[in-house]
Structures are given as structure tokens and as C-alpha cells.
Coordinates of C-alpha atoms in Angstrom, one line a residue:
Chain A
M1406 CA 10.2 61.9 11.4
E1407 CA 13.4 60.1 12.2
I1408 CA 11.8 57.2 14.0
V1409 CA 9.9 56.0 11.0
P1410 CA 12.8 55.1 8.7
S1411 CA 14.7 53.5 11.6
T1412 CA 11.8 51.2 12.5
E1413 CA 11.3 50.4 8.8
Q1414 CA 14.9 49.6 8.7
S1415 CA 14.7 47.3 11.7
V1416 CA 11.6 45.7 10.2
R1417 CA 13.5 45.1 7.0
K1418 CA 16.4 43.8 8.9
S1419 CA 14.3 41.4 10.9
R1420 CA 12.5 40.3 7.7
F1421 CA 15.9 39.6 6.1
K1422 CA 16.9 37.6 9.2
R1423 CA 13.5 35.7 9.1
R1424 CA 14.1 34.8 5.4
Q1425 CA 17.6 33.6 6.2
N1426 CA 16.2 31.5 9.0
D1427 CA 13.5 30.1 6.8
N1428 CA 16.1 29.2 4.2
L1429 CA 18.2 27.3 6.7
S1430 CA 15.2 25.6 8.5
G1431 CA 13.7 24.6 5.1
L1432 CA 16.8 22.9 4.0
L1433 CA 17.4 21.3 7.4
Y1434 CA 13.8 20.0 7.8
T1435 CA 13.6 18.5 4.3
S1436 CA 17.1 17.1 4.2
P1437 CA 16.3 13.7 5.8
F1438 CA 13.9 12.9 2.9
F1439 CA 16.3 14.1 0.2
I1440 CA 19.3 12.2 1.7
L1441 CA 17.5 8.9 2.0
F1442 CA 15.8 9.4 -1.4
A1443 CA 19.2 10.1 -3.0
I1444 CA 20.7 6.8 -1.6
F1445 CA 17.8 4.4 -1.8
G1446 CA 15.6 5.9 -4.6
L1447 CA 17.4 8.1 -7.1
Y1448 CA 20.8 6.3 -7.2
P1449 CA 19.2 2.9 -7.7
A1450 CA 16.9 4.3 -10.4
L1451 CA 19.8 5.8 -12.3
Y1452 CA 21.9 2.7 -11.9
T1453 CA 19.0 0.7 -13.3
I1454 CA 19.1 2.8 -16.4
Y1455 CA 22.9 2.4 -16.7
V1456 CA 22.8 -1.4 -16.2
S1457 CA 19.9 -1.9 -18.7
F1458 CA 22.5 -1.1 -21.5
H1459 CA 24.7 -3.9 -20.4
K1460 CA 24.9 -7.7 -20.2
W1461 CA 25.6 -8.6 -16.6
S1462 CA 25.2 -11.6 -14.3
L1463 CA 26.4 -9.9 -11.1
L1464 CA 29.6 -12.0 -10.9
G1465 CA 31.4 -11.1 -14.1
D1466 CA 32.1 -7.8 -15.8
K1467 CA 29.4 -5.7 -17.4
E1468 CA 29.5 -5.9 -21.1
Y1469 CA 28.1 -2.9 -23.0
V1470 CA 25.4 -4.0 -25.5
G1471 CA 23.6 -0.8 -26.4
F1472 CA 19.8 -1.3 -26.9
R1473 CA 20.0 -5.0 -27.3
N1474 CA 18.1 -5.8 -24.1
Y1475 CA 15.3 -3.6 -25.2
R1476 CA 15.2 -4.9 -28.7
L1477 CA 15.1 -8.5 -27.5
L1478 CA 12.3 -7.7 -25.0
L1479 CA 10.1 -5.9 -27.5
T1480 CA 10.7 -8.2 -30.6
Q1481 CA 11.8 -11.6 -29.5
D1482 CA 10.4 -12.3 -26.0
P1483 CA 6.8 -13.7 -26.0
L1484 CA 7.0 -14.2 -22.2
F1485 CA 7.5 -10.4 -21.7
W1486 CA 4.3 -9.7 -23.8
R1487 CA 2.6 -12.5 -22.0
S1488 CA 3.5 -10.9 -18.6
I1489 CA 2.1 -7.5 -19.8
R1490 CA -1.1 -9.2 -21.0
N1491 CA -1.5 -11.0 -17.6
T1492 CA -1.0 -7.8 -15.7
F1493 CA -3.7 -6.1 -17.7
I1494 CA -6.1 -9.0 -17.4
I1495 CA -5.7 -9.1 -13.6
W1496 CA -6.1 -5.3 -13.5
F1497 CA -9.3 -5.3 -15.6
E1498 CA -10.8 -8.2 -13.6
S1499 CA -10.2 -6.4 -10.3
V1500 CA -9.9 -2.6 -10.4
P1501 CA -13.0 -1.4 -12.2
L1502 CA -15.4 -3.5 -10.1
Q1503 CA -13.4 -2.7 -7.0
L1504 CA -13.7 1.1 -7.5
L1505 CA -17.4 0.8 -8.4
L1506 CA -18.0 -1.2 -5.2
A1507 CA -15.9 1.1 -3.1
T1508 CA -17.8 4.1 -4.3
L1509 CA -21.2 2.4 -3.8
M1510 CA -20.2 1.4 -0.3
A1511 CA -18.9 4.9 0.5
V1512 CA -22.2 6.4 -0.7
L1513 CA -24.2 4.0 1.4
L1514 CA -22.1 4.5 4.4
N1515 CA -22.5 8.2 4.0
Q1516 CA -26.3 8.0 4.3
A1517 CA -27.7 9.6 7.4
F1518 CA -30.2 6.7 8.1
L1519 CA -27.6 4.0 8.1
K1520 CA -26.7 2.7 11.6
W1521 CA -23.4 1.1 12.8
K1522 CA -21.4 3.0 10.2
G1523 CA -18.2 2.6 12.2
V1524 CA -18.6 -1.2 12.4
F1525 CA -19.2 -1.6 8.7
R1526 CA -16.4 0.7 7.8
F1527 CA -14.0 -1.2 10.2
L1528 CA -15.0 -4.6 8.8
I1529 CA -14.6 -3.6 5.2
F1530 CA -11.2 -2.0 5.9
L1531 CA -10.0 -5.1 7.8
P1532 CA -8.5 -7.0 4.8
N1533 CA -6.1 -4.1 4.4
I1534 CA -4.4 -4.8 7.7
T1535 CA -3.8 -8.5 7.4
S1536 CA -0.5 -10.0 6.3
L1537 CA -0.3 -11.2 2.7
V1538 CA 1.3 -14.4 3.8
A1539 CA -1.9 -15.3 5.8
I1540 CA -4.2 -14.0 3.0
S1541 CA -2.5 -15.9 0.2
L1542 CA -2.6 -19.1 2.3
I1543 CA -6.3 -18.5 3.1
F1544 CA -7.1 -18.0 -0.6
A1545 CA -5.0 -21.0 -1.6
N1546 CA -6.9 -23.0 1.0
V1547 CA -10.3 -21.7 -0.2
F1548 CA -9.4 -22.3 -3.9
S1549 CA -7.6 -25.6 -3.3
V1550 CA -8.6 -28.1 -6.0
K1551 CA -9.2 -31.2 -3.7
Y1552 CA -10.2 -29.7 -0.3
G1553 CA -11.1 -26.1 -1.1
L1554 CA -14.4 -24.6 -0.1
V1555 CA -15.1 -23.1 -3.5
N1556 CA -14.9 -26.5 -5.3
Y1557 CA -16.9 -28.1 -2.5
L1558 CA -19.7 -25.5 -3.0
L1559 CA -19.5 -25.9 -6.8
D1560 CA -19.8 -29.7 -6.3
S1561 CA -22.8 -29.4 -3.9
I1562 CA -24.8 -27.3 -6.4
G1563 CA -24.1 -29.8 -9.1
L1564 CA -21.5 -27.9 -11.1
N1565 CA -18.1 -29.1 -12.3
R1566 CA -15.1 -28.7 -10.1
I1567 CA -12.5 -26.2 -11.5
D1568 CA -8.8 -26.8 -11.4
W1569 CA -7.8 -23.4 -10.0
V1570 CA -4.1 -24.3 -10.3
V1571 CA -3.7 -25.1 -14.0
T1572 CA -6.7 -23.5 -15.7
P1573 CA -5.3 -20.1 -16.8
W1574 CA -8.5 -18.0 -16.5
A1575 CA -9.3 -19.6 -13.2
T1576 CA -5.9 -18.8 -11.6
Q1577 CA -6.2 -15.2 -13.0
F1578 CA -9.7 -14.9 -11.6
A1579 CA -8.6 -16.1 -8.1
V1580 CA -5.7 -13.6 -8.0
S1581 CA -8.0 -10.8 -9.1
M1582 CA -10.5 -11.7 -6.4
L1583 CA -7.7 -11.6 -3.8
I1584 CA -6.7 -8.1 -5.0
L1585 CA -10.2 -6.8 -5.2
W1586 CA -10.9 -8.1 -1.7
R1587 CA -7.7 -6.7 -0.2
Y1588 CA -7.9 -3.1 -1.4
L1589 CA -11.7 -2.5 -1.5
G1590 CA -11.7 -1.0 2.0
F1591 CA -8.8 1.3 1.3
H1592 CA -10.6 2.8 -1.7
M1593 CA -13.8 3.0 0.1
I1594 CA -12.2 5.1 2.9
I1595 CA -10.7 7.4 0.3
Q1596 CA -14.1 7.9 -1.5
L1597 CA -15.8 8.4 1.9
A1598 CA -13.4 11.1 2.7
G1599 CA -14.2 12.7 -0.7
L1600 CA -17.9 12.5 -0.1
Q1601 CA -17.5 14.2 3.3
S1602 CA -15.7 17.1 1.9
I1603 CA -18.6 18.0 -0.4
P1604 CA -20.3 21.1 1.3
N1605 CA -23.8 20.4 2.6
D1606 CA -25.3 23.7 1.4
L1607 CA -25.0 22.4 -2.2
Y1608 CA -27.5 19.7 -1.4
E1609 CA -29.7 22.0 0.6
S1610 CA -30.0 24.6 -2.2
A1611 CA -30.6 21.8 -4.8
T1612 CA -33.4 20.4 -2.6
I1613 CA -35.0 23.9 -2.4
D1614 CA -34.7 24.0 -6.2
G1615 CA -36.7 20.8 -6.3
A1616 CA -33.9 18.4 -7.6
S1617 CA -34.5 14.7 -6.9
K1618 CA -32.0 12.5 -5.0
T1619 CA -31.0 10.9 -8.3
Q1620 CA -30.5 14.2 -10.0
Q1621 CA -28.4 15.4 -7.0
F1622 CA -26.3 12.3 -7.2
F1623 CA -25.5 12.8 -10.9
R1624 CA -25.3 16.6 -10.8
I1625 CA -23.5 17.2 -7.5
T1626 CA -22.1 14.1 -5.9
L1627 CA -20.4 12.5 -8.9
P1628 CA -18.8 15.6 -10.4
M1629 CA -17.6 16.7 -6.9
L1630 CA -16.1 13.2 -6.3
M1631 CA -14.1 13.2 -9.5
P1632 CA -10.8 14.4 -8.0
T1633 CA -11.0 11.7 -5.3
L1634 CA -11.9 9.1 -7.9
L1635 CA -8.9 10.2 -10.0
F1636 CA -6.7 9.8 -6.9
S1637 CA -8.0 6.2 -6.4
L1638 CA -7.6 5.4 -10.1
I1639 CA -4.0 6.6 -10.2
I1640 CA -3.1 4.7 -7.1
A1641 CA -4.9 1.6 -8.4
T1642 CA -3.1 1.9 -11.8
T1643 CA 0.4 2.5 -10.6
G1644 CA 0.0 -0.1 -7.9
G1645 CA -1.8 -2.5 -10.3
L1646 CA 0.9 -2.4 -13.0
Q1647 CA 3.4 -3.3 -10.3
I1648 CA 1.4 -6.1 -8.8
F1649 CA 3.8 -8.7 -7.5
T1650 CA 3.4 -9.9 -3.9
E1651 CA -0.3 -11.0 -4.3
P1652 CA 0.2 -13.4 -7.3
Y1653 CA 3.6 -14.5 -6.1
S1654 CA 2.6 -15.5 -2.6
F1655 CA -0.7 -17.0 -3.8
M1656 CA 1.2 -19.2 -6.2
T1657 CA 3.8 -20.0 -3.5
S1658 CA 1.0 -21.2 -1.3
L1659 CA -0.5 -23.2 -4.1
V1660 CA 2.5 -24.8 -5.8
G1661 CA 5.6 -24.0 -3.7
T1662 CA 8.4 -21.4 -4.1
G1663 CA 10.3 -23.0 -7.0
A1664 CA 7.3 -23.2 -9.3
A1665 CA 5.7 -19.9 -8.1
V1666 CA 8.4 -17.8 -9.9
N1667 CA 7.0 -18.9 -13.2
G1668 CA 3.5 -17.7 -12.3
G1669 CA 1.7 -21.0 -12.9
S1670 CA 2.1 -24.0 -15.3
S1671 CA 1.4 -21.8 -18.4
N1672 CA 2.7 -18.6 -16.9
Q1673 CA -0.9 -17.4 -16.4
V1674 CA -0.3 -15.1 -13.5
L1675 CA 3.3 -14.1 -14.3
T1676 CA 3.0 -10.3 -14.0
V1677 CA 5.6 -7.8 -15.3
V1678 CA 7.2 -7.4 -11.9
M1679 CA 7.2 -11.1 -11.3
Y1680 CA 9.0 -11.5 -14.7
L1681 CA 11.5 -8.8 -13.6
Y1682 CA 12.0 -10.7 -10.3
K1683 CA 12.5 -14.0 -12.2
T1684 CA 15.0 -12.6 -14.7
A1685 CA 17.0 -11.0 -11.9
F1686 CA 17.0 -13.4 -9.1
T1687 CA 16.5 -16.8 -10.8
D1688 CA 18.1 -16.2 -14.3
R1689 CA 20.6 -13.7 -13.0
S1690 CA 20.4 -11.5 -16.1
F1691 CA 20.5 -8.2 -14.4
G1692 CA 20.9 -6.1 -17.5
Y1693 CA 17.8 -7.6 -19.0
S1694 CA 15.8 -7.3 -15.8
S1695 CA 16.8 -3.6 -15.6
A1696 CA 15.5 -3.1 -19.1
I1697 CA 12.1 -4.5 -18.0
A1698 CA 12.1 -2.2 -15.0
N1699 CA 12.6 0.9 -17.2
L1700 CA 10.0 -0.2 -19.8
L1701 CA 7.5 -0.7 -16.9
F1702 CA 8.3 2.8 -15.5
L1703 CA 7.5 4.3 -19.0
L1704 CA 4.3 2.3 -19.0
I1705 CA 3.3 3.6 -15.6
M1706 CA 4.0 7.2 -16.6
L1707 CA 2.0 6.8 -19.8
F1708 CA -1.0 5.4 -17.9
S1709 CA -0.9 8.1 -15.2
L1710 CA -1.0 10.8 -17.9
F1711 CA -3.7 8.9 -19.8
N1712 CA -5.8 8.7 -16.5
T1713 CA -5.5 12.4 -15.9
F1714 CA -6.4 13.1 -19.5
V1715 CA -9.5 10.9 -19.4
V1716 CA -10.8 12.4 -16.2
R1717 CA -10.2 16.0 -17.4
K1718 CA -12.3 15.1 -20.5
L1719 CA -15.0 13.5 -18.3
R1720 CA -15.2 16.6 -16.1
D1721 CA -15.7 19.0 -19.0
Chain B
M352 CA -34.0 7.8 1.8
K353 CA -37.6 7.4 3.0
N354 CA -38.5 4.3 1.1
P355 CA -38.2 1.4 3.6
F356 CA -37.5 -1.1 0.8
L357 CA -34.5 0.9 -0.4
R358 CA -33.2 1.1 3.1
W359 CA -33.5 -2.6 3.4
V360 CA -31.5 -3.0 0.1
A361 CA -28.8 -0.6 1.4
Y362 CA -28.4 -2.7 4.6
L363 CA -28.3 -5.9 2.6
L364 CA -25.5 -4.6 0.3
V365 CA -23.3 -3.3 3.1
T366 CA -23.8 -6.5 5.1
I367 CA -22.9 -8.7 2.1
C368 CA -19.7 -6.6 1.6
A369 CA -18.8 -6.7 5.3
A370 CA -19.3 -10.5 5.4
F371 CA -17.3 -10.9 2.2
S372 CA -14.5 -8.9 4.0
L373 CA -14.7 -10.8 7.2
F374 CA -15.0 -14.3 5.9
P375 CA -11.3 -15.0 5.2
F376 CA -10.5 -13.9 8.8
Y377 CA -13.0 -16.2 10.1
W378 CA -11.5 -18.9 7.9
M379 CA -8.1 -18.1 9.2
S380 CA -9.2 -18.5 12.8
V381 CA -11.1 -21.7 12.0
I382 CA -8.0 -23.3 10.5
A383 CA -5.9 -22.1 13.4
T384 CA -8.1 -24.3 15.7
R385 CA -7.9 -27.4 13.6
S386 CA -5.3 -30.2 13.1
A387 CA -3.6 -30.7 9.8
A388 CA -5.7 -33.8 9.1
E389 CA -8.9 -31.9 9.7
I390 CA -8.0 -29.2 7.1
S391 CA -7.5 -31.7 4.4
A392 CA -10.9 -33.3 4.7
V393 CA -14.0 -33.4 2.5
P394 CA -16.2 -31.5 3.3
P395 CA -13.9 -28.8 4.7
A396 CA -14.3 -28.0 8.4
I397 CA -16.5 -24.8 8.6
F398 CA -16.7 -24.4 12.4
Y399 CA -14.1 -24.0 15.2
G400 CA -12.2 -27.0 16.3
N401 CA -10.4 -27.6 19.6
K402 CA -6.7 -27.6 18.6
L403 CA -6.1 -23.8 19.2
V404 CA -4.0 -24.2 22.3
E405 CA -2.0 -27.0 20.9
N406 CA -1.3 -25.1 17.7
M407 CA -0.3 -21.9 19.5
H408 CA 2.0 -24.0 21.7
K409 CA 3.7 -25.4 18.6
V410 CA 4.1 -21.9 17.2
I411 CA 5.5 -20.3 20.2
F412 CA 7.8 -23.2 21.1
N413 CA 8.7 -24.0 17.5
D414 CA 11.8 -26.2 16.9
N415 CA 12.8 -24.1 14.0
I416 CA 11.9 -20.5 14.7
N417 CA 11.9 -18.4 17.9
F418 CA 8.5 -16.9 17.1
L419 CA 8.4 -14.5 20.0
L420 CA 11.8 -13.1 19.0
T421 CA 10.6 -12.5 15.5
L422 CA 7.5 -10.7 16.8
G423 CA 9.9 -8.6 18.8
N424 CA 12.0 -7.8 15.7
S425 CA 8.9 -6.8 13.8
F426 CA 7.8 -4.6 16.7
L427 CA 11.2 -2.9 16.9
I428 CA 11.4 -2.3 13.1
S429 CA 7.9 -1.0 12.8
T430 CA 8.1 1.3 15.9
V431 CA 11.4 2.9 14.9
I432 CA 10.2 3.4 11.3
T433 CA 6.9 4.8 12.4
A434 CA 8.5 7.2 14.9
S435 CA 11.0 8.5 12.4
M436 CA 8.5 8.7 9.6
L437 CA 6.2 10.9 11.7
L438 CA 9.0 13.2 12.8
F439 CA 10.7 13.6 9.4
S440 CA 7.5 13.8 7.3
S441 CA 5.9 16.4 9.6
L442 CA 9.1 18.5 9.7
A443 CA 9.4 18.4 5.9
G444 CA 5.7 18.9 5.5
F445 CA 5.8 21.9 7.7
A446 CA 8.7 23.4 5.7
F447 CA 6.9 22.9 2.4
A448 CA 3.6 24.2 3.6
R449 CA 4.6 27.2 5.8
L450 CA 8.2 28.2 5.3
R451 CA 9.4 30.3 2.3
F452 CA 12.8 29.0 1.4
R453 CA 14.9 29.0 -1.7
G454 CA 14.2 26.1 -4.0
S455 CA 11.1 24.9 -2.1
R456 CA 8.9 24.8 -5.2
I457 CA 11.3 22.7 -7.3
M458 CA 12.0 20.5 -4.3
L459 CA 8.3 19.8 -3.7
F460 CA 8.0 18.9 -7.4
F461 CA 10.8 16.5 -6.9
V462 CA 9.0 14.9 -4.0
L463 CA 5.9 14.4 -6.1
G464 CA 7.9 13.1 -9.1
S465 CA 9.7 10.5 -6.9
M466 CA 6.3 9.0 -6.0
M467 CA 6.1 7.8 -9.6
I468 CA 9.3 5.8 -9.3
P469 CA 8.3 2.3 -8.2
L470 CA 10.9 1.6 -5.5
Q471 CA 11.0 -2.2 -5.9
L472 CA 12.3 -1.7 -9.4
G473 CA 15.7 -0.6 -7.9
L474 CA 15.9 -3.8 -5.8
I475 CA 19.3 -4.9 -7.2
P476 CA 21.2 -1.7 -6.6
Q477 CA 19.5 -1.3 -3.3
Y478 CA 20.7 -4.8 -2.3
M479 CA 24.2 -3.8 -3.4
I480 CA 24.2 -0.7 -1.3
I481 CA 23.1 -2.7 1.8
S482 CA 25.8 -5.3 1.3
K483 CA 28.5 -2.5 0.8
L484 CA 27.3 -1.0 4.1
N485 CA 27.7 -4.4 5.7
W486 CA 24.0 -4.3 6.8
L487 CA 22.9 -7.7 5.4
N488 CA 21.2 -9.7 8.1
D489 CA 20.9 -6.6 10.2
L490 CA 17.6 -5.0 11.1
K491 CA 19.1 -1.6 10.0
A492 CA 18.8 -2.8 6.4
V493 CA 15.0 -2.7 6.8
I494 CA 14.7 0.2 9.1
V495 CA 16.9 2.9 7.5
P496 CA 15.4 2.9 3.9
G497 CA 11.9 3.1 5.4
M498 CA 12.5 6.1 7.7
V499 CA 10.8 8.7 5.6
S500 CA 8.9 8.5 2.3
A501 CA 7.6 10.8 -0.4
F502 CA 4.1 9.8 0.4
G503 CA 4.6 10.8 4.1
V504 CA 6.1 14.2 3.2
F505 CA 3.3 15.0 0.7
F506 CA 0.6 13.8 3.0
M507 CA 1.9 16.0 5.9
R508 CA 2.3 19.0 3.6
Q509 CA -1.3 18.7 2.4
Y510 CA -2.6 18.3 6.0
I511 CA -0.6 21.1 7.5
D512 CA -1.6 23.4 4.6
A513 CA -5.2 22.7 5.4
A514 CA -5.2 22.5 9.2
V515 CA -2.6 24.9 10.5
P516 CA -3.8 28.5 10.0
N517 CA -1.1 31.0 8.8
E518 CA -2.3 33.7 11.3
M519 CA -1.4 31.3 14.2
L520 CA 2.1 31.0 13.0
E521 CA 2.4 34.7 12.3
A522 CA 1.4 35.4 15.9
G523 CA 4.0 33.0 17.0
K524 CA 6.7 34.7 14.9
I525 CA 5.8 38.1 16.4
D526 CA 6.3 36.6 19.8
G527 CA 9.8 35.7 18.6
C528 CA 9.4 32.0 18.3
S529 CA 12.1 30.2 16.2
N530 CA 11.0 27.8 13.5
A531 CA 11.8 24.8 15.7
K532 CA 9.6 26.3 18.4
L533 CA 6.8 27.0 16.0
Y534 CA 7.0 23.4 14.9
Y535 CA 6.7 21.7 18.3
R536 CA 4.6 24.3 20.1
L537 CA 2.0 25.1 17.4
V538 CA 2.2 22.6 14.5
V539 CA 2.6 19.3 16.4
P540 CA -0.4 19.8 18.7
T541 CA -2.7 20.7 15.7
I542 CA -1.9 17.7 13.5
A543 CA -2.7 14.8 15.8
P544 CA -5.2 13.2 13.4
A545 CA -2.6 13.3 10.7
F546 CA -0.1 11.6 13.0
A547 CA -2.7 8.9 13.7
T548 CA -3.4 8.3 10.0
L549 CA 0.2 8.3 8.8
G550 CA 1.3 6.4 11.8
I551 CA -1.2 3.6 11.3
L552 CA -0.5 3.3 7.6
T553 CA 3.3 3.3 8.2
F554 CA 3.1 0.8 11.0
M555 CA 0.9 -1.5 9.0
N556 CA 3.1 -1.4 5.9
S557 CA 6.3 -2.1 7.7
W558 CA 4.7 -4.8 9.8
N559 CA 3.4 -6.5 6.7
D560 CA 6.3 -5.9 4.4
F561 CA 7.6 -9.1 2.9
L562 CA 9.7 -8.6 -0.3
W563 CA 12.5 -6.3 0.9
P564 CA 13.0 -8.1 4.3
S565 CA 13.1 -11.4 2.5
I566 CA 16.0 -10.2 0.4
V567 CA 18.1 -8.7 3.2
L568 CA 17.3 -10.8 6.3
K569 CA 18.3 -14.4 6.1
S570 CA 19.3 -15.9 9.5
N571 CA 16.6 -17.3 11.8
E572 CA 17.3 -14.8 14.6
M573 CA 17.0 -11.8 12.4
L574 CA 13.6 -12.6 10.7
T575 CA 10.5 -10.4 10.9
V576 CA 7.3 -12.2 11.9
Q577 CA 6.1 -12.3 8.3
L578 CA 9.2 -14.1 7.2
A579 CA 8.9 -16.4 10.2
L580 CA 5.3 -17.4 9.3
V581 CA 6.3 -19.3 6.1
R582 CA 9.1 -21.2 8.0
L583 CA 6.9 -22.4 10.8
D584 CA 5.9 -25.7 9.1
V585 CA 9.4 -26.5 7.7
N586 CA 10.2 -29.0 10.4
T587 CA 6.8 -30.7 10.6
Y588 CA 6.5 -34.1 9.1
Y589 CA 4.1 -32.9 6.4
A590 CA 3.6 -29.1 5.8
D591 CA 1.2 -28.2 8.6
K592 CA -0.7 -25.1 7.5
S593 CA -2.7 -24.9 10.7
L594 CA 0.6 -23.8 12.4
I595 CA 1.0 -21.0 9.8
M596 CA -2.6 -19.9 10.4
A597 CA -2.2 -19.9 14.2
G598 CA 0.9 -17.9 13.7
S599 CA -1.0 -15.5 11.4
V600 CA -3.6 -14.9 14.1
L601 CA -0.8 -13.9 16.5
A602 CA 0.9 -11.8 13.8
T603 CA -2.4 -10.0 12.9
L604 CA -3.6 -9.3 16.4
P605 CA -1.3 -6.3 17.2
L606 CA -2.4 -4.5 14.0
F607 CA -6.0 -5.4 14.8
L608 CA -5.8 -3.9 18.2
I609 CA -3.9 -0.7 17.1
F610 CA -6.5 -0.2 14.3
L611 CA -9.4 -0.7 16.6
F612 CA -8.0 1.8 19.1
F613 CA -7.1 4.5 16.6
N614 CA -10.0 3.9 14.1
R615 CA -11.7 7.3 14.7
Q616 CA -8.6 9.4 14.4
F617 CA -7.5 7.4 11.4
I618 CA -10.7 8.3 9.5
A619 CA -10.5 11.9 10.6
G620 CA -7.0 12.2 9.3
V621 CA -7.8 10.7 5.9
T622 CA -10.7 13.1 5.5
E623 CA -8.6 16.2 6.2
G624 CA -5.3 15.2 4.5
A625 CA -5.7 12.9 1.5
V626 CA -8.5 14.8 -0.2
K627 CA -7.8 18.5 0.2
G628 CA -4.8 18.4 -2.2

């Protein structure tokens, strides 16, 4: 009778010790992330909010201006709205088709009859591992007005050459193709992973019930794939709204560093982050640039919520 | 699919897509084997030329840039970042998935929320911090901020949650293992595919990073290979893009080999980790 409480006590004691240990290890193991994030993530983010209420050129003092930067951006800066429009145009020309193709490829590569799956998967993922410097040069070369392959092909089938450098829609199209091409493989792998996590017995019982392949696709595959599609969509949206390196280095290869900052002769591929970069590092208006950063952050949040909402609706 | 026609269509579609993906690589290697004059010709050269050795020589013994040195810099940066990312992410992921500690829920929420903050939006204050630390033109400026990320931590948490059974850890605890011992005896051996996946993604991203290194690294000895590429043709009489392409081939080759080697583990890791969350 006396042994029971004493073991219980020792169990409780060891449990207490265990919990203390877990508290300590938990803090210790997660601290590298939180320390680095505080220095290089959170502090810069808060500082950006602070600076956005000031007029500041990095050299002089900061002058408090209240909401003026935001007011100017929203009411008197056509270039800011232009950059938002460009970002959305590039997004719409690349992402929907990209996700559609990625899903189609994933479904095909998930078929039992298809051979050399590994090879196809490897080839389609390949663009993701190349350096953007090389890619933008290749695209600039392919879309070059005088010596480019695309114009050569257009010529040889009797169509007019297109000036990819100055025609707004053409430059936007070229940048969109670059983005579509680069991340197709990434989204395909994600969708493939989603497809492989769908349990096989669902299909087996559907086959027994006499459902056709098409019915199975729309009743089982598509609904079960929704979470993965949402994951891809959120990544493509948050990434797409911040698109910078692709249009910037493409324009650098086409027209040189100085002109690339403006995103083309009529600012046709000036995206929001490119405009942010230009106002900060070319115009040296850091307060204004920080205000753009914060508006963009709001926009990203808004779209992430909107995406989640739409997919929830679709699922119901 | 029993219908042979549909099978044929399926093969056709994947082949077109694969060709579309492969083509720019092919184009890159074609230009790398051509002279500057041959690139600017009508019609454009579509097949391999014979200037590869000459171009490679011009790249490696460049007047302006010590290309091999910059390759070494990139290798050092990417290796250190990848190693520390794997260590810190898996430790934090283990803590979030399997340890019960005070504040863990709110801390995990914080990790997720921080993924929403686009890091390049804080470029200016980040630059100021680096210059205060006196790290400008120092490889540390690129390495330290990249040593662990919210994505890495979250990815590892998801993977460990799905792949490391609780019973295994409980058994270890009864045997008197400390948490550190549980981590390297039981967790680490179980999550090899996750290491491969996160490792490849991290190595790839830091190898190809351009924006941040271009802001903090300026002198020719401290460049990464990506920054070096665009400076290869600076001293040539007219901008010789074939040099940049030959350099790009050299700069892409390491990633190509790594990916080829870890392809299978990489896919396995994505399937387990990214989706189950």
C-alpha cells in the first residue's frame, strides 16, 4: 500500500522534470530562428512602417510627414497604379495557364502506363535550377528584335516581326512566358505530391461502383487535390505580386542596367517591387519606397485571404 | 487508359512540355560554343559551334574576374547556409512537432505569419544593419541572414509530424534519452528524405540568389558566381554574350549534378512533407 503513492510521486516528479526539460529544449531549439528573424525580418519590417511616415533620403534627417507618402501614392502617382496594373497583367498571363499545365502534367505523369516518368519529371523541373542571369539572357537572345529566334520564325512563316523591346504587350508577354516556363516544374512537383497522397482504395471502390475515369477525375481527384492547389495558388500569388528579378534581369539583358530600372520605354514591365526598388535605390526616397512596401504587404495579405475564401467556397 | 490514341496524346503532351523546358538549356549551350559574331547573325545559329574551349578559356582566365574564385565563394556560401539550415530547421521542427513547451503554439503561429512578410521589402534596414555590423563586402553578409528560414522550420515540422512516430520517441524517453539524444539518435535518421529536399531547395536558392548579394558584395574578390557572370563581358571589346553563356554553363553544372544525384530523395521528401500539412 505504501509503494503505490511513492511510485506515483516519483512518476509525477519525473514528469515534472520532463516538462521542465521540454520547456528548456523547446526554447533552445527554436531560438536560432527567432533570433535571426528578429534581426533580419521583424526589425526591418517594423522599421519600414516607421520610415513610411517620414521623408528621408538616407543622408539627411528624417522629416515626419504623417500619411503624405500614402496619400501621394494613392491619389497622385500614376506610375504606382501603372506598376500595380503591370504586376496583375503579368500574373494573369502566366499563373492560371501555368497551374493548369502543371496539374495536367502531374496527372499525366501519375498514370501507370506512362514510361520514363523520372526523365520527364527531371526535364520539366530543370528550369527551376538554372540561374536567372542565364535565363534572362537566353530569353533576351530568343526575343531579340534583330537576331532573335522568335522573330526569325515569325519572318519565315510570313508574319510581321514584333519589336519585343518597345511594344508594351509584347514585353509583358515575353516576361510572362519566362515566369511560366521557370516555375511550371515546381508546381508540377507539388501537384504530383498531392496526387500521390490520394489513397488508392478510393479509386478501387469507385471502379467497383462503376464510375468512369472521367467521373473519378471530377469526383475524387479534383476535390482531393484542392488543398495542394490552394498551396500552389498561394505561393504563386504571394510570389507573383512580388515579382522583381525576372522582369528586372530580362530588361537588363535587353536594354542595359540604367534603362532596366524603368521597366521598359513606356514602363510596361515596371512591377510594384521594381518601382519600390527604383524609388529607393535610384531616386533615394526611402520614406516613399517604404510606403510602397507596406501597401504591397497589405495587398498580399488581402489576396491570400481571398484565395483561401474562394477555395473554401469551391470545395463546398 | 486503354485507348492507344489517348496514350499517344499523353506522350505527345509530356514530350512537348519537356522539350519546351529543355530548349533554353540547349540554346544556352549552343551560344556557349559560338563566337560573338556568330550569335548576331541572321538566321541565328541553331546547332553547336566549335568555340567552346576558347570561350571556357576566356571565362576561367578572365582579365576582369577570377571566375574560379567566385565559384569557390558561391560554394562556400551555399554549403554553410545549407548545413545550418538543415540543422536549425530540423531542431526547431522537432521542437514544434514533438516537444510540449510553454508558448509553442503561439510561436508556431508566429513562424507561419512571418512567411507572409516578403523579406526583400525590408532591404533598406537590412542593408543598414549589415553596414553597422561592418559586414559589407564580407561573405558573412550573405551567409548569416540565410542560415534558417520560416519555410525551413515549417517544412521540417510538417515532415517530422508525419514521419516520426510518437511511440518511438516515448520508448526512447523511457530508456532515459535526453531530448538532444532523441534528436540525433531517432529523429535525424528518420528524416533523410526531408534533409534531401530542403537541402536541395536551400542550396539551389542560395546558389542562384542575385538581389541581396548584389547589394552587399561589391569588390571583385568577394563576388558570388551569379554576380560574376554579368561582369564577364565588361572588358571585351563589344559585349560578348557567348562568354556569359559559357560561364552560365559552368555555373549551372554543379546544381545540375546535385539534382541529378538526389532526384529520387527530393521527390520523396516533397511527397511526405509539403502536402501532409
